[in-house]
Structure formats: structure tokens, C-alpha cells
Amino acid sequence: MTDLLPLIVAKYNYWLYVILMMIGLYAMIAKNNLIKKLVGMNIFQTAIILFYVSIGYKRDATIPIIQNAHGGHDAHNAVIHAADYINPLPHVLMLTAIVVSVATFGVAMALAVRIYQRYQTLEEDELRMRLVDIGPEK
Amino acid sequence: MDHYPALIVIAPLLAALLAGLAVWIKERLSYSIALMGLGISTFSAFKVLMQVINFGTIQYKMAGWAPPMGIEYRIDLLNAMVLLLISSIAFLNLLASCKSVTQETSDRAGSFYTIYLLFVTGLLGVSATGDLFNLYVLIEITSLTSYAMVALGDRNRGPLASLNYVFIGVIGASFYLLGVGYLYLKTGSLNMVDVANILSGIQGSSTVLVAFILIMIGIWIKMALFPMHIWLPNAYSYSPVAFARVVAPLMTKVMVYVMIRLMITVFGFDYIFETLNLSDAVVWLGTIAILAGAVMALSQTNLKKMLTYIIVCEIGYMVGGAWLGNELGMTGAILHIFNDALMTFALFLAVGNMVYKLKTVELTDLKGLFGKMPWTMAGFVLAAFSIIGVPPTCGFFSKWYLILGAFEAGAYHFAAALIISSLICAVLFFKVFEICFFESMAHGHGDSHPPVEIREAPISMLIVSGFVSLSLIIVGLYSGTIVNTIILPFLK
């Protein structure tokens, strides 16, 4: 038990993303309303984006932009230490992942609008009842 | 010309853009553009396959950036074959689907072709790429387009089936992405070969273990391995039939390909079968998937739904075979990717013809179909025999390798499941044949009902259906050649 607290504090970013992910997953499984499920889906995806962003971080490091790179006097002499800059690659990857998640969210919202137009409800149990009313197949 | 690997993927992508624009000029134009794009893609895939067979693996550096910095298309024998399979199935299906697209989605034919092309682009990209993150993006392109496509289908149930598919698909893709994150954390690279080189030094790491499990679960969700299959039957049976014909044979098979690629190229057999020793557990999963899929197929009353459960069953074959941990099992699994894609395609082509004429394919609607649609049914019978595994057809040979592999690995339960599921498939299909053949039309009172008039599907659909069904026998006869020139050299 005494080991657990330092472990949580030292790796708090991992704990945070796991908790967020589980909140999202819970909403996707347990909620009855389709829009709430969609919000859960978004939280789930955002948790992973946060995970990626946090693994690029280094203590006491700055953004990866080299100052005076163009035309500065000591630009050529300056030694670049990789340790002084955070790793930009996970962040760049997440730009793509954000685009993917926005696109997914958009498609899902459009589907929800379609469902609402057809059945006038977004509650899953009511939808299930309507589907029984329609009969087995189209 | 050494840009064929890029051309395979880019041709349908550009065609998708043009097909979307062409709708404003003339609706028919988008069909011709789609046909042209996939034609170029198929031709390039064929060229690449020949090149790979003759000269070995192709490494294509996107925009000249060398890996591990740049994205690499790495095409070896397995890839090349899968690429040719995808592009030719997509091309043939397009040839067959002109009429049924007009029938089913008449007001949105242009958007149908655009989404169709993007879907194929995604699948081709997934099979060509050698980069883990690129793979994620392309999987999501494939999934997003299939969400849209499912919603284009049945107006009552399509959107809801599609939304459930979105939820589960997102969970699968996110698990995969998370696994890639852990791999990146440990190796600092995303290129498959580069990651594999770094991983071989740190096999005991628990981070790699977590990455492996997350990636595998993600891929299994995407390929609908048994307990994670619930999205598949609804999504596939409510989508437009022209799309069901291409998504049913390709999507799950490409995911199996991704699994095999990651097992062989990234993690390596030594890691999976010796360090982790996971073979037994996953072969059991495959066994359960086979039996559950077969039993659930047995309880369906709709032909389309029945076939989608057979897909679930076939996934069990391939996953189990790949995880047997010996060369025979892996050969069987890879051969089954090709064979199963072809047989499912042939089955769905026949079902597409039926849907075109009958609108619904409840088993009770099929009465007397041998009389009404003899050519369609001939194709259907061939494909069904192949699924059951009757010898001259290709389905038999891959099952043979799988059973041999199961005996070599001592996984007798897997071999038993293979045989039992073949029997169940035989029962299933003979039930369908009985309805189609022996039961005459419902209104036939008395002995002298008029001779049945033949009402066949359009000739374009029949030719493609017949061609693919015959190819099942041809591929079956040449399966020894495929194994010797492609699969065994790849596994060496």
C-alpha cells in the first residue's frame, strides 16, 4: 500500500488517461441515450489523445522551435540538445488522430439525426420497441 | 516505371475525387471514372505482383523520404497477393453492380461510387503500408466509409446498425492506437521493420506485452472474432447489396491479413509462441468462434443474415490457423484469406442477383428459385460447395492445410471444430437448396401448373457471378502453385 501512492503520483498521466477512458467506455456501454453514448465515445478517444500528448513531454524542455535558425549570428554555432526540446512527433500524430475522431463524430451525429428523423426518439429502449413494431425485415 | 505501388492506392483515391465532382456534370460519368480508377489499380497490382515474384520485396518510399522517418510502402509476396485480390474483387464487383446501384440507391449513385472508391482506397492502403500509424489512419478511412455505406442501405434499420458499428469500431481502432502508442513509447519508431529490429532486443518488457495485447484486441474487434462480432451481421445485411458484396469478402479478410502481418513482421513468431506462449488460448478462441458462428448461422431465417454468420465462423478458421504456431497452420490461414475472400464474394454475388429480382431473401422467398434463376443458382451451388469444402473447389484445400496444421500442433479440438462446422455448413446449404429446388411455388395447386418462366438477373451480373464461381474451381486446382510460389517462400 505504501508503494502505491508514489506510483500513482509519479505516473499520474497514465492514471488520468485510464480513468478518462473508463468513463468514456462506461458511458458507451451503460447509457441509454444515443447522444450520451456519442459523448462517451468522444471522451474515450480524447483520453488516448491525451496519452499520446503526455508521452511527448519532457521535464524542463521547451517547444521544438529552434531560435535564430534563419540568419541569426550564432545559429551555426549553437549546439542543439535534443533533451532541451519536447518530442513533437506524438503531437503531430495526434493532429491526424483528432481529424479522424472529428470525422467519426460527424458521421455518428449525422446517423443520429437520421435515426431521430425516422423514429422521433434517441432512447435505445424505445428504438428497440419501434423496431419490433416494424416487423422482422423491410 | 517503379511507381506502381503508389499507383495502386492513388488511382482509386483520385478517382473518388473525380467521381464526386462528375456527378454535377452527368450522373453516368461517375461510374465510368470509378471503373477506370479501379482498372488502373488492378493493373498496377498485377504488375507489382509479377515484380515481387521475380525480384523480391519492393520498398517504396513515399515522396523519397527514407524510413524510419518517412512512410514506407513495403510490398512482399503476401502483400502483393492481397493487393491483387482486393483490387480485382472491387473491380469485378463494380462491373456487376451498375444495375443494382441504380435500383437501390438511385438518387445517390454518385455518392455511392465516391464512398465505394474511398473504401477500396483504404483497404489497399492498409495492405500496402509498412508504417504502424499510417495503418491506423487507413483502417479508420475504411471504417468511416463503411459506416456511411451501411447507412445508405435499408432506410429503417441501416442508420441504427451503422451507429452500433461506429461505437464498436471506434473502440477497436482506439485499442489499436493505444497499443501503437505503447510500442512507440518503448521503441521510438513507427516503421514496422524498424520496430521489429528494436523489439528483438527487449522481448521481456512488460510495455511490449501490453502493446501486443492492446493491438491484438483492437484488430480482433475490427475483424469480428466471436465474442466481438455483434456489429457484423446487422451492419453487413442492412447495407446496400452492391456494397455488401465487397465488404463481406474483403473487410474481415484484410483485418486477418493485418493480424498476420503484425505477428510475422513486427512481433515475430519467437516472441508470440515462445516468450508469451499464447498459442493455446487463442486457438481455443478460434475454435469457439467457429462453433458459435456455425450454430448461429443455423438459426437464421434470412439468407443474407445466415451468410454473415458464416463469415464469423470463417474468421475463427483463420485466427485459429494463424495461431497454431506451425508452418502448415499459417499456410492454411493465408491460403484461406484468398479462398475465403473468393468464396464469400461468389456467394454474395449470387445473393445480389437474388435481391435484384426478389427484393427480400427470407428463406421462404426462395421457393422454386432453381427454375426461375438457374444460372444464379448454379453459381450459388458452386460457392456453397466451396464453403462446405467439397474437394475440387478451393475451400477444401485451405481447410486441408488447417486440419493438418491442427494435428501437427496437437490441437485436436480445432480440427474437430473445423469438421463439425463443415458439416453444419453442409446442413445449412442443403436446407437452402431444398427450399430452392424441391418446394415448388406456393400457388401451385393441382398437377398442371404452368411451366416456370425464367426471370434472371441482368447479363452483366450473371457473367461476373459465373466467372467468380468458376474461378473457385480454377484456384482450387492451382492451389498447390499458389502455396509453392507465394506462401511458402514468404514464410521462409
XYZ file of C-alpha atoms in Angstrom:
630
model
C 0.000 0.000 0.000
C 2.853 2.370 0.756
C 4.303 1.721 -2.711
C 1.088 2.555 -4.446
C 0.933 6.265 -3.724
C 4.316 7.170 -5.200
C 3.462 5.015 -8.201
C 0.262 6.955 -8.802
C 1.913 10.324 -8.315
C 4.905 9.532 -10.495
C 2.837 8.241 -13.390
C -0.221 10.387 -12.900
C -0.668 10.982 -16.632
C -1.264 7.267 -17.219
C -3.756 7.021 -14.381
C -5.556 10.058 -15.686
C -5.946 8.687 -19.186
C -7.058 5.290 -17.914
C -9.718 6.902 -15.730
C -10.956 9.077 -18.598
C -11.020 6.104 -20.912
C -13.060 4.078 -18.467
C -15.536 6.948 -18.034
C -15.974 7.020 -21.796
C -16.316 3.268 -22.043
C -18.863 3.240 -19.223
C -20.956 5.859 -20.984
C -20.814 3.938 -24.242
C -21.958 0.731 -22.588
C -24.378 1.871 -19.921
C -26.125 4.986 -21.215
C -29.486 4.653 -22.873
C -29.457 7.845 -24.919
C -27.537 7.696 -28.193
C -26.164 11.232 -27.839
C -24.806 10.396 -24.384
C -23.155 7.374 -25.921
C -21.600 9.604 -28.541
C -20.230 11.892 -25.855
C -18.787 8.834 -24.147
C -17.162 7.836 -27.428
C -15.587 11.255 -27.709
C -14.232 11.093 -24.160
C -12.795 7.669 -24.935
C -10.949 8.987 -27.991
C -9.781 12.123 -26.215
C -8.271 10.019 -23.423
C -5.989 8.350 -25.951
C -5.062 11.690 -27.480
C -4.091 12.916 -24.002
C -1.995 9.795 -23.508
C -0.047 10.495 -26.691
C 0.397 14.170 -25.883
C 1.702 13.346 -22.420
C 4.330 10.886 -23.649
C 5.963 13.583 -25.762
C 6.600 15.752 -22.721
C 9.968 16.115 -21.039
C 10.742 17.917 -17.798
C 12.304 21.360 -18.281
C 12.063 21.159 -22.027
C 10.650 23.698 -24.416
C 8.724 23.662 -27.650
C 10.710 22.275 -30.552
C 11.361 25.526 -32.397
C 14.998 26.410 -32.897
C 15.564 30.095 -32.341
C 17.646 32.131 -34.767
C 17.706 29.277 -37.194
C 17.427 31.690 -40.091
C 20.118 34.306 -40.359
C 20.963 34.642 -36.667
C 24.644 35.234 -35.863
C 25.233 32.227 -33.725
C 22.779 29.959 -35.498
C 25.541 27.829 -36.906
C 27.476 27.572 -33.707
C 24.550 26.736 -31.456
C 24.591 23.110 -30.426
C 21.147 21.575 -30.366
C 20.474 19.249 -27.461
C 17.542 17.005 -28.149
C 16.908 16.823 -24.409
C 16.021 20.506 -24.326
C 13.067 20.068 -26.609
C 9.919 18.048 -26.170
C 9.256 15.304 -28.684
C 6.944 16.758 -31.324
C 6.165 13.517 -33.121
C 3.362 12.227 -30.836
C 1.734 15.648 -31.026
C 1.848 15.638 -34.807
C 0.399 12.146 -34.869
C -2.424 13.359 -32.683
C -3.323 16.079 -35.180
C -4.212 13.239 -37.527
C -5.980 11.308 -34.786
C -8.030 14.399 -33.898
C -9.072 14.726 -37.520
C -10.099 11.066 -37.518
C -12.079 11.447 -34.311
C -13.825 14.600 -35.563
C -14.768 12.807 -38.770
C -16.079 9.810 -36.828
C -18.056 12.097 -34.547
C -19.520 13.899 -37.540
C -20.609 10.681 -39.216
C -22.081 9.416 -35.955
C -24.003 12.664 -35.413
C -25.387 12.504 -38.941
C -26.540 8.956 -38.257
C -28.178 10.067 -35.018
C -30.060 12.792 -36.925
C -31.230 10.169 -39.424
C -32.432 7.900 -36.624
C -34.260 10.763 -34.960
C -35.970 11.781 -38.209
C -37.141 8.234 -38.761
C -38.224 7.265 -35.238
C -38.651 10.564 -33.332
C -36.545 9.250 -30.466
C -32.950 8.677 -29.481
C -33.548 6.440 -26.470
C -32.288 2.955 -27.160
C -35.062 1.022 -25.432
C -37.738 2.973 -27.304
C -35.888 2.393 -30.565
C -35.846 -1.300 -29.882
C -39.612 -1.264 -29.369
C -40.145 0.647 -32.626
C -38.009 -1.891 -34.477
C -40.177 -4.711 -33.147
C -43.226 -2.810 -34.421
C -41.814 -2.603 -37.946
C -41.560 -6.367 -38.188
C -38.696 -8.681 -38.996
C -37.254 -7.205 -42.199
C -38.017 -4.384 -44.573
C 8.117 2.862 -64.094
C 8.636 1.921 -60.484
C 5.740 3.907 -59.079
C 3.235 1.076 -59.351
C 2.986 0.535 -55.568
C 1.800 4.116 -55.071
C -0.416 3.969 -58.132
C -2.377 1.044 -56.688
C -3.597 3.259 -53.850
C -3.631 6.656 -55.517
C -5.635 5.720 -58.609
C -8.854 4.936 -56.686
C -8.266 7.932 -54.387
C -8.108 10.370 -57.304
C -10.975 8.581 -58.998
C -13.061 9.082 -55.818
C -12.466 12.814 -56.007
C -13.293 12.961 -59.704
C -16.335 10.709 -59.334
C -17.670 13.021 -56.640
C -17.218 16.032 -58.909
C -18.515 14.287 -62.026
C -21.982 13.932 -60.523
C -22.531 17.632 -61.168
C -21.892 17.121 -64.871
C -23.525 13.793 -65.570
C -24.588 11.007 -63.234
C -23.363 8.195 -65.501
C -19.880 9.698 -65.688
C -19.008 8.794 -62.103
C -19.498 5.111 -62.862
C -17.041 5.197 -65.753
C -14.499 7.109 -63.661
C -14.801 4.572 -60.843
C -14.339 1.744 -63.314
C -11.250 3.404 -64.751
C -9.708 4.088 -61.343
C -10.122 0.513 -60.181
C -8.947 -0.793 -63.559
C -5.669 1.113 -63.224
C -5.365 -0.108 -59.661
C -5.886 -3.746 -60.626
C -3.387 -3.462 -63.471
C -0.757 -1.923 -61.150
C -1.405 -4.585 -58.522
C -0.807 -7.264 -61.150
C 2.423 -5.572 -62.273
C 3.610 -5.322 -58.666
C 2.861 -8.991 -58.007
C 4.920 -10.022 -61.042
C 7.737 -7.731 -59.942
C 7.720 -9.141 -56.414
C 7.684 -12.751 -57.617
C 10.613 -12.083 -59.939
C 12.747 -9.634 -57.995
C 11.713 -9.864 -54.359
C 10.331 -7.353 -51.854
C 9.644 -3.810 -53.033
C 10.293 -0.920 -50.686
C 8.568 2.190 -51.924
C 9.499 5.384 -50.098
C 6.681 7.904 -50.122
C 7.949 11.194 -51.576
C 11.518 9.939 -51.305
C 11.733 10.108 -47.507
C 13.683 7.128 -46.247
C 12.262 5.092 -43.359
C 12.116 5.236 -40.359
C 11.469 8.973 -40.846
C 9.265 8.668 -43.908
C 6.327 6.406 -44.592
C 7.236 3.304 -46.477
C 5.145 1.006 -48.621
C 6.674 -2.380 -48.172
C 5.326 -4.957 -50.567
C 6.354 -8.588 -50.285
C 4.687 -11.717 -51.617
C 1.826 -11.744 -49.100
C 1.032 -8.051 -49.618
C 1.195 -8.249 -53.352
C -1.263 -11.114 -53.443
C -3.676 -9.395 -51.049
C -3.468 -6.183 -53.078
C -4.297 -8.002 -56.289
C -7.153 -9.791 -54.524
C -8.671 -6.561 -53.197
C -8.365 -4.552 -56.380
C -9.671 -7.299 -58.644
C -12.637 -8.121 -56.382
C -13.505 -4.435 -56.140
C -13.203 -4.068 -59.913
C -15.307 -7.137 -60.704
C -17.935 -6.087 -58.203
C -18.144 -2.685 -59.806
C -18.725 -4.337 -63.174
C -21.595 -6.296 -61.680
C -23.155 -3.551 -59.594
C -24.098 -0.872 -62.129
C -27.710 -2.051 -62.312
C -28.200 -2.848 -58.649
C -26.826 0.531 -57.571
C -29.331 2.249 -59.842
C -32.052 0.087 -58.336
C -31.164 0.501 -54.668
C -29.692 3.970 -54.331
C -30.968 5.619 -57.482
C -30.885 9.183 -56.187
C -27.419 8.864 -54.698
C -25.461 6.792 -57.200
C -22.716 9.423 -57.380
C -22.086 9.382 -53.645
C -22.226 5.591 -53.692
C -19.341 5.392 -56.148
C -17.327 8.026 -54.288
C -17.631 6.214 -50.961
C -17.022 2.874 -52.637
C -13.750 4.108 -54.127
C -12.620 5.610 -50.832
C -13.392 2.325 -49.109
C -11.262 0.401 -51.589
C -8.502 3.010 -51.245
C -8.480 2.403 -47.511
C -8.306 -1.366 -47.889
C -5.489 -1.157 -50.442
C -3.585 1.270 -48.247
C -3.955 -0.994 -45.207
C -2.427 -3.849 -47.174
C 0.379 -1.825 -48.733
C 1.688 0.239 -45.861
C 4.698 -0.562 -43.717
C 4.012 2.040 -41.061
C 2.032 1.413 -37.886
C 0.386 4.808 -37.555
C -0.379 5.034 -41.250
C -2.083 1.684 -40.826
C -4.333 3.173 -38.133
C -5.346 6.103 -40.325
C -6.115 3.828 -43.262
C -8.131 1.438 -41.088
C -10.183 4.425 -39.991
C -10.707 5.533 -43.607
C -12.009 2.058 -44.372
C -14.259 2.062 -41.315
C -15.629 5.569 -41.825
C -16.611 4.794 -45.388
C -18.295 1.583 -44.364
C -20.281 3.413 -41.650
C -21.568 5.774 -44.315
C -22.271 2.917 -46.687
C -24.281 0.877 -44.179
C -26.437 3.928 -43.528
C -27.127 4.221 -47.277
C -28.814 0.832 -47.236
C -32.039 -0.211 -45.530
C -33.743 3.067 -44.553
C -35.413 1.639 -41.454
C -32.586 -0.260 -39.880
C -29.456 0.906 -41.680
C -28.690 4.025 -39.604
C -29.102 2.221 -36.286
C -26.991 -0.739 -37.366
C -24.410 1.720 -38.619
C -24.317 3.650 -35.339
C -23.742 0.466 -33.354
C -20.983 -0.350 -35.798
C -19.475 3.120 -35.167
C -19.366 2.556 -31.407
C -17.686 -0.812 -31.621
C -15.431 0.202 -34.499
C -14.168 3.204 -32.538
C -13.361 1.026 -29.533
C -11.401 -1.366 -31.760
C -9.453 1.356 -33.523
C -8.725 3.135 -30.246
C -7.298 -0.007 -28.676
C -5.071 -0.435 -31.693
C -3.944 3.204 -31.479
C -3.210 2.824 -27.783
C -1.124 -0.273 -28.470
C 0.838 1.589 -31.115
C 1.392 4.329 -28.521
C 2.972 1.855 -26.120
C 5.151 0.450 -28.886
C 6.265 3.959 -29.772
C 6.984 4.645 -26.122
C 9.331 1.699 -25.992
C 10.935 1.810 -29.435
C 10.631 5.405 -30.629
C 9.745 4.248 -34.096
C 6.638 3.556 -36.119
C 8.091 1.751 -39.104
C 7.219 -1.954 -38.858
C 10.632 -3.353 -39.771
C 12.431 -0.812 -37.627
C 10.172 -1.565 -34.652
C 10.750 -5.288 -35.153
C 14.546 -4.790 -35.066
C 14.373 -2.807 -31.833
C 11.868 -5.220 -30.262
C 14.085 -8.228 -30.770
C 16.400 -6.821 -28.073
C 13.730 -6.111 -25.435
C 11.438 -9.104 -25.530
C 10.872 -9.366 -21.795
C 9.477 -5.859 -21.466
C 6.010 -5.603 -19.966
C 5.294 -2.482 -22.029
C 5.679 -4.547 -25.185
C 3.356 -7.169 -23.736
C 0.681 -4.538 -23.059
C 1.164 -3.122 -26.543
C 0.805 -6.561 -28.065
C -2.392 -7.348 -26.172
C -3.979 -3.971 -26.936
C -3.148 -4.184 -30.629
C -4.455 -7.729 -30.928
C -7.713 -6.891 -29.133
C -8.191 -3.867 -31.372
C -7.659 -5.910 -34.516
C -9.913 -8.709 -33.257
C -12.733 -6.260 -32.632
C -12.284 -4.909 -36.156
C -12.310 -8.393 -37.678
C -15.287 -9.583 -35.595
C -13.734 -12.528 -33.801
C -16.518 -14.339 -31.976
C -17.324 -12.543 -28.721
C -16.700 -9.213 -30.505
C -18.753 -9.966 -33.584
C -22.112 -8.435 -32.704
C -21.824 -5.462 -35.048
C -21.119 -7.519 -38.152
C -24.352 -9.338 -39.058
C -26.592 -6.260 -38.844
C -24.131 -3.913 -40.498
C -23.492 -6.221 -43.445
C -27.028 -7.360 -44.048
C -28.592 -3.871 -43.953
C -26.049 -2.227 -46.260
C -26.787 -1.843 -49.991
C -26.187 -5.172 -51.664
C -23.598 -3.759 -54.062
C -21.547 -2.778 -51.038
C -22.247 -5.922 -49.017
C -20.732 -7.892 -51.889
C -17.403 -6.150 -51.465
C -17.297 -5.538 -47.714
C -18.206 -9.095 -46.755
C -15.332 -10.779 -48.574
C -12.730 -8.062 -48.053
C -13.019 -6.159 -44.782
C -12.607 -9.029 -42.336
C -10.041 -10.752 -44.517
C -7.902 -7.635 -44.697
C -8.016 -7.413 -40.913
C -6.837 -11.018 -40.715
C -4.048 -10.023 -43.059
C -3.149 -7.138 -40.703
C -3.039 -9.555 -37.786
C -0.755 -11.941 -39.654
C 1.436 -9.059 -40.814
C 1.856 -7.793 -37.252
C 2.506 -11.308 -35.961
C 5.148 -12.077 -38.559
C 6.765 -8.756 -39.334
C 6.508 -6.774 -36.111
C 6.371 -9.096 -33.113
C 7.818 -12.257 -34.605
C 6.935 -15.878 -34.002
C 9.600 -16.342 -31.340
C 8.051 -13.658 -29.202
C 4.467 -14.817 -29.592
C 4.871 -18.571 -29.381
C 7.915 -18.971 -27.166
C 8.177 -15.933 -24.897
C 4.439 -15.477 -24.384
C 3.220 -18.970 -25.219
C -0.256 -17.730 -26.098
C -0.963 -20.254 -28.828
C -3.354 -22.496 -26.893
C -5.629 -19.759 -25.609
C -6.128 -18.128 -28.987
C -6.650 -21.417 -30.807
C -9.426 -22.079 -28.300
C -10.880 -18.658 -29.105
C -10.808 -19.607 -32.780
C -12.452 -22.953 -32.026
C -15.257 -21.284 -30.095
C -15.700 -18.705 -32.864
C -16.073 -21.460 -35.461
C -18.665 -23.396 -33.498
C -20.611 -20.328 -32.347
C -20.665 -18.838 -35.848
C -21.892 -22.087 -37.366
C -24.609 -22.596 -34.764
C -25.838 -19.017 -35.030
C -25.926 -19.326 -38.823
C -28.124 -22.365 -38.403
C -30.767 -20.376 -36.545
C -31.210 -17.638 -39.179
C -34.221 -17.351 -41.438
C -32.783 -14.732 -43.772
C -30.219 -15.774 -46.367
C -28.117 -12.601 -46.038
C -28.020 -12.868 -42.245
C -27.120 -16.545 -42.486
C -24.157 -15.759 -44.717
C -22.912 -13.030 -42.378
C -22.785 -15.566 -39.549
C -20.804 -17.856 -41.814
C -18.276 -15.020 -42.115
C -17.994 -15.005 -38.305
C -17.342 -18.741 -38.470
C -14.664 -18.353 -41.161
C -12.830 -15.752 -39.069
C -12.386 -18.485 -36.480
C -10.692 -20.685 -39.115
C -8.145 -18.051 -39.983
C -7.376 -16.814 -36.481
C -7.070 -20.352 -35.147
C -4.911 -21.428 -38.087
C -2.571 -18.469 -37.779
C -2.088 -19.096 -34.068
C -1.401 -22.831 -34.303
C 2.237 -21.846 -34.368
C 3.418 -24.067 -37.179
C 4.063 -23.598 -40.862
C 1.136 -25.726 -42.015
C -1.362 -23.789 -39.933
C -0.039 -20.454 -41.142
C -0.081 -21.678 -44.755
C -3.684 -22.726 -44.295
C -4.626 -19.385 -42.753
C -3.013 -17.357 -45.547
C -4.455 -19.576 -48.264
C -7.822 -19.267 -46.573
C -7.625 -15.462 -46.789
C -7.568 -15.754 -50.584
C -10.000 -18.618 -50.849
C -12.492 -17.295 -48.368
C -12.499 -13.864 -49.997
C -13.313 -15.516 -53.335
C -15.992 -17.860 -51.991
C -17.728 -15.185 -49.945
C -17.610 -12.924 -52.980
C -19.180 -15.635 -55.144
C -21.897 -16.270 -52.555
C -22.755 -12.614 -52.190
C -22.775 -12.123 -55.964
C -25.412 -14.820 -56.198
C -27.337 -13.273 -53.306
C -27.062 -9.899 -55.041
C -28.707 -11.364 -58.128
C -31.499 -12.775 -55.978
C -32.025 -9.466 -54.185
C -32.159 -7.706 -57.544
C -35.094 -9.840 -58.615
C -36.824 -10.767 -55.348
C -36.121 -7.674 -53.179
C -36.040 -9.763 -49.991
C -34.195 -13.007 -49.369
C -36.055 -14.606 -46.489
C -35.591 -18.331 -46.894
C -39.329 -18.682 -47.614
C -38.992 -16.283 -50.584
C -36.589 -18.588 -52.322
C -39.076 -21.286 -53.295
C -38.610 -22.628 -56.796
C -35.569 -20.474 -57.431
C -33.725 -23.170 -59.382
C -36.411 -22.865 -62.018
C -36.562 -19.081 -62.045
C -32.867 -18.226 -61.846
C -30.901 -21.278 -62.971
C -27.596 -19.504 -63.682
C -27.563 -17.608 -60.417
C -28.294 -20.804 -58.530
C -25.526 -22.639 -60.362
C -23.071 -20.019 -59.122
C -24.555 -20.231 -55.649
C -24.195 -24.017 -55.531
C -20.534 -23.862 -56.554
C -19.785 -21.233 -53.917
C -21.692 -23.200 -51.278
C -19.738 -26.353 -52.105
C -16.561 -24.370 -51.694
C -17.621 -23.097 -48.257
C -18.518 -26.644 -47.214
C -15.176 -27.825 -48.579
C -16.013 -30.243 -51.366
C -12.709 -31.328 -52.973
C -12.229 -29.736 -56.388
C -13.179 -26.296 -55.068
C -10.658 -24.091 -53.329
C -12.331 -24.191 -49.908
C -11.232 -27.785 -49.486
C -7.505 -27.127 -49.856
C -7.185 -24.422 -47.233
C -9.236 -26.496 -44.796
C -6.930 -29.412 -45.507
C -3.867 -27.374 -44.576
C -5.614 -26.087 -41.461
C -6.532 -29.601 -40.328
C -3.002 -30.873 -40.992
C -1.649 -27.939 -39.009
C -4.047 -28.668 -36.159
C -2.885 -32.284 -35.971
C 0.769 -31.271 -36.052
C 0.204 -28.825 -33.191
C -1.867 -31.374 -31.281
C -4.886 -29.053 -31.286
C -7.452 -31.778 -31.858
C -10.301 -29.599 -30.659
C -9.556 -27.174 -33.507
C -9.562 -29.961 -36.079
C -12.838 -31.246 -34.648
C -14.377 -27.773 -34.828
C -13.309 -27.489 -38.477
C -15.004 -30.718 -39.367
C -18.142 -30.048 -37.329
C -18.547 -26.605 -38.865
C -18.166 -28.093 -42.347
C -20.985 -30.469 -41.509
C -23.138 -27.656 -40.175
C -22.449 -25.638 -43.340
C -23.487 -28.656 -45.394
C -26.753 -28.864 -43.445
C -27.317 -25.141 -43.890
C -26.746 -25.040 -47.600
C -28.668 -28.195 -48.332
C -31.558 -26.682 -46.414
C -31.376 -23.705 -48.790
C -31.066 -25.992 -51.832
C -34.069 -27.970 -50.702
C -36.191 -24.854 -50.431
C -34.943 -23.560 -53.790
C -35.219 -26.831 -55.661
C -37.833 -29.155 -54.309
C -40.512 -26.840 -52.988
C -42.438 -25.516 -55.928
C -44.074 -22.110 -55.988
C -46.588 -21.660 -53.201
C -49.587 -21.185 -55.507
C -49.159 -24.433 -57.447
C -52.439 -26.254 -56.749
C -53.062 -29.396 -58.751
C -50.635 -31.148 -61.056
C -50.747 -28.907 -64.082
C -49.147 -25.646 -63.067
C -47.725 -23.660 -65.974
C -44.021 -24.076 -66.816
C -41.831 -21.779 -64.756
C -40.676 -18.743 -66.665
C -37.043 -17.819 -66.307
C -36.545 -14.396 -64.767
C -32.810 -13.978 -64.484
C -30.744 -11.049 -63.254
C -29.111 -8.743 -65.857
C -26.433 -10.315 -68.014
C -23.583 -8.204 -66.543
C -24.303 -9.557 -63.067
C -24.601 -13.121 -64.341
C -21.289 -13.045 -66.204
C -19.356 -11.788 -63.184
C -21.116 -14.256 -60.898
C -20.356 -17.157 -63.232
C -16.765 -16.077 -63.720
C -16.066 -15.842 -59.993
C -17.776 -19.160 -59.265
C -15.726 -20.912 -61.943
C -12.568 -19.287 -60.596
C -13.242 -21.124 -57.320
C -12.522 -24.404 -59.098
C -9.565 -22.992 -61.014
C -7.987 -21.537 -57.870
C -8.662 -24.862 -56.184
C -6.812 -26.772 -58.886
C -3.882 -24.345 -58.801
C -3.721 -24.002 -55.022
C -0.511 -26.045 -54.992
C 1.086 -23.436 -57.255
C -0.106 -20.603 -55.033
C 1.300 -22.294 -51.950
C 4.637 -23.049 -53.590
C 5.274 -19.737 -55.333
C 3.786 -17.323 -52.825
C 3.068 -18.604 -49.351
C 5.995 -20.923 -48.648
C 8.669 -18.502 -49.978
C 7.015 -15.795 -47.866
C 7.133 -17.867 -44.694
C 10.767 -18.860 -45.205
